[in-house]
Amino acid sequence: MSRRKPTKGVKHTAGLEMMDRIRIVGGNKLDGVIPISGAKNAALPLMIASLLTSQKLVLNNVPRLADVRQLQLILENHGVDITAQPAPGSDELSGQCLEFSTPVISDTCAPYELVSAMRASFWVIGPLLAREHEARVSLPGGCAIGTRPVDFFLDGLSALGAEIEIDEGYVVAKAPRGGLVGAKLRFPKVSVGATHVVMMAATLARGTTIIENAAQEPEVGNLARCLIAMGAKISGIDSPRLVVEGVESLHGAVFDVLPDRIETGTYAFAVAMTGGNVLLANARPENLRAALDVLELTGVALEEEEGGLRVIASGQRARAVDVETQPFPGFPTDLQAQYMALMTRSTGTAKIRETIFENRFMHVAELARFGAQISVEGQVATVKGVPELQGAQVMATDLRASVSLVIAGLAAKGETIVNRIYHLDRGFERLEDKLSRCGAEINRLRD
Ligand code: UD1
């Protein structure tokens, strides 16, 4: 049974930064090197995977982000002991090295106060159920970019034999006697989170699990490779059909968080917007090919170098290119807002279709404050390029939308103030520092 205890550290860690703002004076080109951090969306599931073993999981290249700190609190609540180790290599390029150790799971309940701050924390349900055969996890919160239900998770875990009920806003899941049982299942739609969770749960199930229509995002491959390093038996990695053969137990491992493809794309779009020449150090272009292909069509030169990806742009207005978001390997929804910022100054009209989330155009109203001309009909935004953006007071609405406002501000004439930037701190490490080192006039205002 769940061993309840008082929840510690329930305050949202980003709370202290809630009043911070970012000030940008636009117009400077970007020149230099931007080190790409470890991917938030890879680090979170890897951290959660530490619940699957009683041995040590050591993760290198973990980014210093509010979401990572929040997940640390959640894991500590389950009894995970987390210690920071000296990072190998230079601090700036290698991120943090965190060691996770969970000899005993002390609590199988993930309370509302902790889970509501970040949707991905719901994913603990998979390992808790697999290892402890029970979990009580609050229904999730996270970015307000759509309803984001959890039906695929629950159907997937039910397929593995779990009994599931909803009790006062909590999902209560119990495995059959002897634990979860392998099964064949097919997701009706590609879901990154549901793939992570069912794959983690299946590693300790009896028998073989086949997941059809699995997400192929690089972060899923990163997690699968880490689970294999921990002793899991998984094949079909990077394909839509994952096969997981359950094992008795998993063991410790040392593993590297993959470089962040969304951060890479974000800075590439920023350079496209301002002009300049920037090396995105550690970037892995193969993980964002669709977005880079579009970027080249807009008129940007890209060079793959040993140390990363070089982005060279004239600063002239971009060519307009239509885009539709798709699961990997398609154009990522997490770059849609940033791409829209680039298109606001294009020489033509671009149509941007969002197919993953039904409510992911909140940045449109904010981009309009810069003088952008955007109209939205259903899932399609039509962006008519204007010659110049004007600096403005804007408000960040979600993680990726926030950074689109920064990109617009970098190219706009005059001063921009981005309010409510705690979203940015959830997902972008040292953003102002990385950009100002390349010549941007950008700083944080603390109230
Ligand atoms: C992850 C990423 C997020 C990214 C998204 C899509 C992390 C921490 N977050 O979010 O940055 O934007 O993938 O690439 O990695 N859905 C259902 N039922 C479910 C689960 C999902 O209908 O049970 C729907 C969602 O509402 C959405 C679509 O499936 O329309 C894809 O969502 P999903 O891939 O699950 O997104 P996340 O894993 O939450």
Coordinates of N, CA and C in Angstrom, one line a residue, residues 44 57 170 299 341 346 380 384 435:
L44 N 14.1 14.6 -18.4 CA 13.0 14.3 -17.5 C 12.7 12.8 -17.5
L57 N 21.8 5.3 -10.8 CA 21.8 5.8 -12.2 C 22.5 7.1 -12.2
Y170 N -7.0 11.8 -8.7 CA -5.8 10.9 -8.7 C -6.0 9.7 -9.6
G299 N 16.3 30.7 -46.7 CA 17.5 31.5 -47.2 C 18.7 31.4 -46.3
A341 N 7.7 33.3 -35.4 CA 8.4 34.6 -35.2 C 9.3 34.9 -36.4
S346 N 9.0 37.8 -43.0 CA 9.3 37.1 -44.3 C 8.9 38.1 -45.5
V380 N -4.8 26.6 -38.5 CA -3.9 27.2 -39.5 C -3.7 28.7 -39.2
K384 N 1.6 37.0 -42.6 CA 2.0 37.8 -43.7 C 3.2 38.7 -43.3
L435 N 22.8 34.3 -25.4 CA 22.6 35.3 -26.5 C 23.5 36.5 -26.3

